[in-house]
Short mmCIF file of C-alpha atoms and ligand atoms in Angstrom, two decimals:
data_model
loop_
_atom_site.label_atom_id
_atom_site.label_comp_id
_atom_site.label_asym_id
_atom_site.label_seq_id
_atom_site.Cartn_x
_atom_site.Cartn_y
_atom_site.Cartn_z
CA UNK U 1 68.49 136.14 106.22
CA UNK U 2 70.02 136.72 102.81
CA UNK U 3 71.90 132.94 101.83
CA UNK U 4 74.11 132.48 98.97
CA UNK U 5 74.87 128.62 97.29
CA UNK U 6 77.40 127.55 95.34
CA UNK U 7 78.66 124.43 93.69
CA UNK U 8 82.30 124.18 93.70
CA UNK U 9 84.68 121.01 91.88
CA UNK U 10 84.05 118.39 89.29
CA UNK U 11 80.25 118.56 88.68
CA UNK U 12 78.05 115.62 89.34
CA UNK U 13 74.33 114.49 88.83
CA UNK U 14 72.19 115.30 92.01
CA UNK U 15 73.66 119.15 92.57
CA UNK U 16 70.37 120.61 91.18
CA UNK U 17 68.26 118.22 93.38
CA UNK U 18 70.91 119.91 96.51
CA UNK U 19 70.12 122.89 95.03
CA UNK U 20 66.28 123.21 94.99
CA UNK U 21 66.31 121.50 98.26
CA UNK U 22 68.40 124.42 99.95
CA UNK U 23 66.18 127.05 97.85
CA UNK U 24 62.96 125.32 98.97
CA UNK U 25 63.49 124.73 102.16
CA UNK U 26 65.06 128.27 103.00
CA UNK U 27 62.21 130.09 101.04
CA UNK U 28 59.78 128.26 103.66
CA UNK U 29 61.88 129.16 106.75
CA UNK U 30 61.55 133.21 105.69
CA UNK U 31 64.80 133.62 103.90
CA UNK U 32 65.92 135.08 100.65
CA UNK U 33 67.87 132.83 98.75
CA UNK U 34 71.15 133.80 95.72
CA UNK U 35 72.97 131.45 93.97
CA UNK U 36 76.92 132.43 93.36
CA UNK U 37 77.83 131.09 90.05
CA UNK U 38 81.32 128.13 88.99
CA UNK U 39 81.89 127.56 92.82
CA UNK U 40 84.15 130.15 94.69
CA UNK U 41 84.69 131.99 91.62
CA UNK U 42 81.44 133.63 91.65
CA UNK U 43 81.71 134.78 94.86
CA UNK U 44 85.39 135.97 94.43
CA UNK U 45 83.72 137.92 91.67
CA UNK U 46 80.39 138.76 93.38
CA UNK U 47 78.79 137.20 90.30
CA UNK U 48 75.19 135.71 91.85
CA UNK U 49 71.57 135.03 90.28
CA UNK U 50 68.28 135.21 92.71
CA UNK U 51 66.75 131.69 93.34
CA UNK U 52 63.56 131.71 93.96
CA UNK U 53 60.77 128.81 93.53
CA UNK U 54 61.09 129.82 90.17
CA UNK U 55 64.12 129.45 89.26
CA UNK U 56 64.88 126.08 90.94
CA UNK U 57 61.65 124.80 89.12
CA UNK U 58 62.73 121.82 86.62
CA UNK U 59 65.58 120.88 87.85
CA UNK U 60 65.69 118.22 90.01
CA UNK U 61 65.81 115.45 87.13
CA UNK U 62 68.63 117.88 85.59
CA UNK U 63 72.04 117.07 85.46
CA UNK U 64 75.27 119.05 86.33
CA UNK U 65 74.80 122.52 88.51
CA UNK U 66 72.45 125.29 87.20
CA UNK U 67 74.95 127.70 88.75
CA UNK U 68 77.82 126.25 87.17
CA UNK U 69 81.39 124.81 88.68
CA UNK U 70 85.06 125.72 88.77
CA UNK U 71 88.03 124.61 90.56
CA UNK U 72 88.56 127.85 92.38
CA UNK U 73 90.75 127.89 95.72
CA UNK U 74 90.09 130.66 97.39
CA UNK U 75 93.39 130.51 99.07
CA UNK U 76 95.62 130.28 95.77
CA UNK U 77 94.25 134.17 94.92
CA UNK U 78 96.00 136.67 96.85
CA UNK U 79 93.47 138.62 99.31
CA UNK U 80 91.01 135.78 98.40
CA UNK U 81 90.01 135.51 101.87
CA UNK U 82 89.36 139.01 102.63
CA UNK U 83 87.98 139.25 99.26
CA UNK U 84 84.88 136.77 99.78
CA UNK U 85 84.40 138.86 103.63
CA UNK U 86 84.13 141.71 101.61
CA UNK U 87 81.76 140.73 98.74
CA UNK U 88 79.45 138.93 101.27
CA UNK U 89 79.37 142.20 103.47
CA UNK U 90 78.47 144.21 100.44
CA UNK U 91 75.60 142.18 99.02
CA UNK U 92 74.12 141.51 102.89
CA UNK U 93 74.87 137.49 102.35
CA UNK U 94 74.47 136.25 105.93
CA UNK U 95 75.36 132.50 105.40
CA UNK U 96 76.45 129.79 102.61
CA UNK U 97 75.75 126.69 101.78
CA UNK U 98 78.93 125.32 99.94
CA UNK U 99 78.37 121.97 98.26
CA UNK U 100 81.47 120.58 96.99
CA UNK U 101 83.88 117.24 98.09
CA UNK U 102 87.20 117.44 99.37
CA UNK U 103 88.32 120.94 97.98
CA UNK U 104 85.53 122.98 97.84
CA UNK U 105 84.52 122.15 101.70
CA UNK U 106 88.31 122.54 102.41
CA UNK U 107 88.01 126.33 101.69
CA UNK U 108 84.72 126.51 103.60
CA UNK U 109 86.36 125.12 107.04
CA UNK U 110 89.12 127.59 106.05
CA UNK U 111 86.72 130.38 105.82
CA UNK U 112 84.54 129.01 108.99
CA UNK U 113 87.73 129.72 110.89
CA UNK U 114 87.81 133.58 109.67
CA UNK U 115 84.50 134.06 110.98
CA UNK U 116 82.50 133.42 107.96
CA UNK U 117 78.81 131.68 108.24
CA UNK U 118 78.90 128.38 106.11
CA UNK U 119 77.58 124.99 106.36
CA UNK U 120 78.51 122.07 103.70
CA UNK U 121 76.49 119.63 101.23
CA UNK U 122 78.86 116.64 100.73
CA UNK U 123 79.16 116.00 96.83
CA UNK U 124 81.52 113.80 94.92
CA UNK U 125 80.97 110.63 91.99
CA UNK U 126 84.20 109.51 94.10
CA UNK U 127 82.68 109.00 97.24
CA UNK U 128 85.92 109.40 98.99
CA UNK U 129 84.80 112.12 101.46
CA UNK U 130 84.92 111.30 104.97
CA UNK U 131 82.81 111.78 107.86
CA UNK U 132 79.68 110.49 105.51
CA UNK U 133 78.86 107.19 104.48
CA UNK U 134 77.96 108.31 100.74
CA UNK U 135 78.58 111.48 99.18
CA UNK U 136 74.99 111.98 96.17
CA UNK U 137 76.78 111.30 92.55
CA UNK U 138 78.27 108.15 93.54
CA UNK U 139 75.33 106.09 92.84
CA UNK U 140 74.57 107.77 89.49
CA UNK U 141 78.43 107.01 88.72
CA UNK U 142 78.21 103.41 89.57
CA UNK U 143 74.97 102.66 87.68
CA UNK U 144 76.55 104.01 85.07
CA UNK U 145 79.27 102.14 84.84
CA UNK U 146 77.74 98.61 85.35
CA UNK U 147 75.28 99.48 82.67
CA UNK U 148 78.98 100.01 80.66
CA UNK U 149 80.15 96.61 81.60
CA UNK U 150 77.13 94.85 81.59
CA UNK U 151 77.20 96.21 77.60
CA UNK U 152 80.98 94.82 77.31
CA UNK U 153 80.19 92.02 78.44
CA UNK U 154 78.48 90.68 75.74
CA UNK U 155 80.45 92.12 73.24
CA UNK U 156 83.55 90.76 75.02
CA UNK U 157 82.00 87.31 74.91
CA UNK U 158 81.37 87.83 70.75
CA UNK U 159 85.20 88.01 70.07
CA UNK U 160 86.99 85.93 72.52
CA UNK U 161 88.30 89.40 74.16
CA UNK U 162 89.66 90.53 77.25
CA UNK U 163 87.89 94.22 78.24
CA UNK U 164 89.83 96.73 80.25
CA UNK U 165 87.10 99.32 81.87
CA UNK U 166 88.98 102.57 83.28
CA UNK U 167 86.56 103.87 85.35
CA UNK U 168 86.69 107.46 87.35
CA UNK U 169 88.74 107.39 91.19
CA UNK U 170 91.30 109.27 91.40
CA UNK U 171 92.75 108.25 95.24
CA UNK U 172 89.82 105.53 95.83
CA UNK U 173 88.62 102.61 94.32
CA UNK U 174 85.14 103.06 95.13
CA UNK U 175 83.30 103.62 91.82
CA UNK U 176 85.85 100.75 90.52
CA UNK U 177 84.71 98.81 93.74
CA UNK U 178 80.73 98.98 93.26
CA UNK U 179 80.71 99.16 89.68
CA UNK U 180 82.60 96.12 89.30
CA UNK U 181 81.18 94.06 91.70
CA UNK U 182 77.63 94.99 90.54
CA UNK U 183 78.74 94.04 86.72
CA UNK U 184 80.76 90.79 87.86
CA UNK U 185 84.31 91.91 86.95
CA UNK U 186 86.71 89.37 86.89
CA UNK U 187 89.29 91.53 88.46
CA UNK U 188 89.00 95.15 89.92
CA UNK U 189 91.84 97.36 90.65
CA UNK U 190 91.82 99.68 92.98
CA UNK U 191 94.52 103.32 93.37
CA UNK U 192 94.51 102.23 97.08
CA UNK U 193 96.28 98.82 96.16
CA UNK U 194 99.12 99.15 93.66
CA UNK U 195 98.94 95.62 91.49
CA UNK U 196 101.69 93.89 89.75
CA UNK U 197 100.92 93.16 85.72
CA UNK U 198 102.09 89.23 86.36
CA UNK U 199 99.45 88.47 88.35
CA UNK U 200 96.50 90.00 86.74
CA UNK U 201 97.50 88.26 83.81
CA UNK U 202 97.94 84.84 85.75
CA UNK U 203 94.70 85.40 86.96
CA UNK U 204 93.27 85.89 83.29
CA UNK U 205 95.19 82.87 82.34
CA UNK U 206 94.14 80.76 84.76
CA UNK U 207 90.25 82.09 84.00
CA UNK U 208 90.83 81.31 80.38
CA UNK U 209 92.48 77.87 81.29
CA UNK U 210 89.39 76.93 82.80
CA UNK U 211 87.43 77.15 79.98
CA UNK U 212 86.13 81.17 79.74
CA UNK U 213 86.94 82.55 76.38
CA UNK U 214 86.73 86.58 77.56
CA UNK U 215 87.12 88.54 80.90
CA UNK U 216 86.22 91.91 81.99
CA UNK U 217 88.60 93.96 84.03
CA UNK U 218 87.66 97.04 85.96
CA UNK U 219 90.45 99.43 86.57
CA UNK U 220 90.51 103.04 89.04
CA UNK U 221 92.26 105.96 86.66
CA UNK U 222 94.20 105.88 89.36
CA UNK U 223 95.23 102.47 90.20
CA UNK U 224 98.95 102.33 89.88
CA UNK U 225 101.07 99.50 88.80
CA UNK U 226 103.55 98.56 91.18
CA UNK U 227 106.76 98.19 88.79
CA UNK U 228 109.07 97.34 92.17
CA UNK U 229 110.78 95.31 89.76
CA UNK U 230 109.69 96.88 85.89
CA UNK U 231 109.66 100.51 84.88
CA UNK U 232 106.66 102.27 84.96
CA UNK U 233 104.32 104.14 87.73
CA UNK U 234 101.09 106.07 87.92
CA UNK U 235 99.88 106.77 84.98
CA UNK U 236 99.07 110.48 84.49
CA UNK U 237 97.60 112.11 81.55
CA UNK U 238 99.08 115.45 81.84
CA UNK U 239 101.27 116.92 84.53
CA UNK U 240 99.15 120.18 84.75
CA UNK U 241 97.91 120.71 88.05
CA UNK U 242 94.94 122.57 89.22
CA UNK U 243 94.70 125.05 91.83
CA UNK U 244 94.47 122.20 94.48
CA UNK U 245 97.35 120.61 93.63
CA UNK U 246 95.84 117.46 91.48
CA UNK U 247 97.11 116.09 88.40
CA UNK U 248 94.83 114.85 85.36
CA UNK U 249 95.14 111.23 85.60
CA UNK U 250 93.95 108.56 82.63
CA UNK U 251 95.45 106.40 80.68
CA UNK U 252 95.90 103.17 82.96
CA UNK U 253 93.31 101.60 80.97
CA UNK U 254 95.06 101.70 77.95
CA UNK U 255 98.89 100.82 78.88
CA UNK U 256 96.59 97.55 81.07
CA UNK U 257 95.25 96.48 78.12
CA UNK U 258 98.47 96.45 75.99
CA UNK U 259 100.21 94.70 78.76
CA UNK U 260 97.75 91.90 78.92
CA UNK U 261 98.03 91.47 75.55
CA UNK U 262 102.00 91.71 75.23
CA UNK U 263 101.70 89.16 77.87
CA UNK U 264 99.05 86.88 77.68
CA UNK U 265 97.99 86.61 74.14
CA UNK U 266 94.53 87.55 74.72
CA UNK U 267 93.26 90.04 72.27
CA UNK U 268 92.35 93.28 74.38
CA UNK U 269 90.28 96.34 74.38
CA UNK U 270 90.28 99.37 76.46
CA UNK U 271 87.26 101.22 77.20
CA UNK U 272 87.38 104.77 78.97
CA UNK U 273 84.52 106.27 80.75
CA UNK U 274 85.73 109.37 81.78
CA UNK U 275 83.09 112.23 81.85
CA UNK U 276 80.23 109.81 80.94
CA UNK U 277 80.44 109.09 84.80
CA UNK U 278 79.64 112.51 85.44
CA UNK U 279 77.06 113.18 83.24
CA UNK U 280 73.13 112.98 82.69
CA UNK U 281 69.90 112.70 85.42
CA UNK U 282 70.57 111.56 89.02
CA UNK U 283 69.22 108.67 90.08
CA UNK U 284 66.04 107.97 92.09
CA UNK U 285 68.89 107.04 95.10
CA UNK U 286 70.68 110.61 94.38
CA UNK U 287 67.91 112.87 93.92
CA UNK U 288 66.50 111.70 97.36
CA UNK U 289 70.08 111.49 99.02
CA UNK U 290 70.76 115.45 97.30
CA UNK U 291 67.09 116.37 98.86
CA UNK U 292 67.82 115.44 102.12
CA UNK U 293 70.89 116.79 102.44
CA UNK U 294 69.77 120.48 100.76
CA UNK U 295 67.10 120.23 103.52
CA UNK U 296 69.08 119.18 106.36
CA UNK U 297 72.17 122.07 105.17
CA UNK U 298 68.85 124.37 105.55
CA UNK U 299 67.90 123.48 108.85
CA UNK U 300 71.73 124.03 109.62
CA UNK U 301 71.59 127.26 108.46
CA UNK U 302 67.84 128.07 110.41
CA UNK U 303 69.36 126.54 113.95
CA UNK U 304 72.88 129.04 112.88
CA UNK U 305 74.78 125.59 113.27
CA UNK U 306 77.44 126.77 111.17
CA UNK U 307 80.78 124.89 110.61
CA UNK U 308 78.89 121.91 109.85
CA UNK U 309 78.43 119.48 106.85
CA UNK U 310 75.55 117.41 106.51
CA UNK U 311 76.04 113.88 106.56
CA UNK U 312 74.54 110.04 105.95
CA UNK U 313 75.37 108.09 108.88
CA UNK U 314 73.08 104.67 108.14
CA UNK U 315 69.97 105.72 107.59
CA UNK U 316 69.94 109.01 108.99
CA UNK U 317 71.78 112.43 107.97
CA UNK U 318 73.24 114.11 110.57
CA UNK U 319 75.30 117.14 110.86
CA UNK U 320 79.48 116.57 111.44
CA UNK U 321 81.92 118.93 111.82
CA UNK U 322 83.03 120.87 108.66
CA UNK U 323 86.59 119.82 109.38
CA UNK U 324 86.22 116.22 110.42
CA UNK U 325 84.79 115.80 106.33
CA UNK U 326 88.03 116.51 104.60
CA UNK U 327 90.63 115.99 107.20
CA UNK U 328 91.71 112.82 105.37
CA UNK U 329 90.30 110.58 102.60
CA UNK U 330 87.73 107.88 102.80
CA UNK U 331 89.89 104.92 100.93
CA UNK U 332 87.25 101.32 99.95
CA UNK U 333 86.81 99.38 102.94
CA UNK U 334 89.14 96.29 102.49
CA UNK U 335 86.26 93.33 104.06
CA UNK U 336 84.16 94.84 100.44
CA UNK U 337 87.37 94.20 98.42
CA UNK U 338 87.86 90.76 99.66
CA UNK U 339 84.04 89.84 98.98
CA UNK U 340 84.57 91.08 95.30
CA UNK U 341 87.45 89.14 95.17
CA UNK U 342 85.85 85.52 95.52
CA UNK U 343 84.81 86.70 92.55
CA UNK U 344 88.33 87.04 90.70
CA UNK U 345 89.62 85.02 87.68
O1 F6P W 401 86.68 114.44 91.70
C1 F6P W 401 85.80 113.90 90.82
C2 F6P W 401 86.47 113.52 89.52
O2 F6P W 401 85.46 113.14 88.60
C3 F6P W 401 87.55 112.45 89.62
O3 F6P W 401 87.03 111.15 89.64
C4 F6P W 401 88.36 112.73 88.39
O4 F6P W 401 89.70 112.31 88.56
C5 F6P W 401 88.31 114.23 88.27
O5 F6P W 401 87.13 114.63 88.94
C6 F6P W 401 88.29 114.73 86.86
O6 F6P W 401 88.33 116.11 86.90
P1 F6P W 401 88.08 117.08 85.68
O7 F6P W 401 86.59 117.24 85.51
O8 F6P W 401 88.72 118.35 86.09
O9 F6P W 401 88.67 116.46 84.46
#
């Protein structure tokens, strides 16, 4: 069999550990392996490099994708469909393994459907993908970001200052969730619970009334304020939207700080993360979670179990249906909200 890969949406650290898995793995079962470069794109394009041992050599400490990303939907280019039937006929690709979240495995059910061979790789620093318990990324993300508060922290202490921490989660709190809870944020505000501003700052008063001189607050870019009775709403960046329909969100982090300290008096900083979350080596929990998964989507592909993703359910991956992954978004689990709030104020 002739198999093509591709990494498809916002890039994140443990694709290259997916990547040589798949390669590996596929190599060993008697199959020739291509990778199709930024996502849908290349394949739109027929653009695709040969991965051999070789070429996936090195990698699997490497951040980002060796075969590059792109927000490409297949279905926003007119005879994109047919278009990727007729590429794969051409260059005798007999399956794909599409890793990508929400989007990217949204075009590969789509294309299942037509009659295309493809199995997904769950991959998002959101980990808001259903049908998985943890999507590789996440855990790099969340490190990340505690090692960021754990570093405001004591800086925050120096100057008597409140610290607002945007952190990356666009629909779910779950980097916001983890990483706050891990770095011992004071309060942590989450896109799936729109707050008021009057009570985050009663609960920094009543923190500072009590004796704490600083506080750290961990905020979702896209947490929304819930103005029911002021004036503003979520907070987006740009209104540009990509090809799947999302808007550049950002700048929560900022208008929270202000707020607080229109309103409470505490000098206030704003710290965004952004891309940092994104970016640099996996860790030890991704590059194993992104090698069992490239292995398992392998196996998938060996068996021809196509028009499934690969999947951590506890301990073990299993395969789910493609569709059952991006039918609807995994938002936090409330019982994990209400443990990090005993922690609030
Ligand atoms: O989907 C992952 C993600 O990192 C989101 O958390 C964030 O909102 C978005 O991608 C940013 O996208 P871009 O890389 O296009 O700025």
């Amino acid at each position: 069999m002739k198999i093509g890969v591709l990494t498809g949406g916002g890039d994140c650290p443990g694709l290259n550990p997916v990547i040589r898995a798949v390669v590996r793995k596929s190599i060993q079962n008697g199959h020739e392996v291509v990778g199709f470069t930024e996502g849908w794109k290349g394949l739109l394009e027929n653009k695709y490099i040969d991965l051999d041992v070789d070429a996936v050599s090195g990698i699997l400490h490497r951040g980002g994708t060796i075969l590059r990303s792109s927000r490409t939907n297949v279905y926003k280019v007119p005879n994109g469909e047919a278009t990727i039937i007729k590429n794969m006929k051409e260059s005798g690709i007999d399956a794909l393994v599409a890793i990508g979240g929400e989007d990217t495995l949204g075009v590969a059910t789509k294309l299942y459907k037509a009659g295309v061979k493809v199995v997904g790789v769950p991959k998002t620093i959101d980990n808001d993908l259903n049908a998985t318990d943890y999507t590789f990324g996440f855990d790099t993300a969340v490190n990340i970001a505690m090692e960021a508060i754990d570093r405001l922290h004591t800086t925050a202490e120096s100057h008597n200052r409140v610290m607002v921490v945007e952190v990356m989660g666009r629909h779910a709190g779950w980097i916001a969730l983890h990483s706050g809870m891990a770095g011992g944020a004071d309060i942590i505000l989450i896109p799936e619970q729109p707050f008021k501003m009057d009570e985050v700052c009663e609960v920094l008063k009543k923190r500072h009334a009590r004796g704490k001189n600083f506080s750290i607050v961990v905020v979702a870019e896209g947490a929304q304020w819930d103005t029911s009775d002021e004036k503003e709403s979520m907070i987006l960046q740009s209104q540009e939207l990509d090809s799947f329909g999302h808007v550049r969100l950002g700048g929560i982090g900022n208008l929270l700080a202000s707020e607080i300290e229109k309103r409470t008096g505490f000098e206030t900083r704003a710290t965004i993360l952004g891309h940092v979350q994104r970016g640099g080596s996996p860790t030890a929990y991704d590059r194993v979670l992104g090698t069992r998964f490239g292995v398992f989507a392998a196996e998938l592909v060996q068996k021809g179990d196509f028009g499934k993703m690969a999947s951590l359910k506890g301990t073990e991956i299993v395969a789910v249906p493609l569709e059952a992954a991006t039918g609807e978004l995994k938002t936090v689990d409330q019982k994990l909200m209400d443990v990090a709030a005993t922690f609030f104020g």
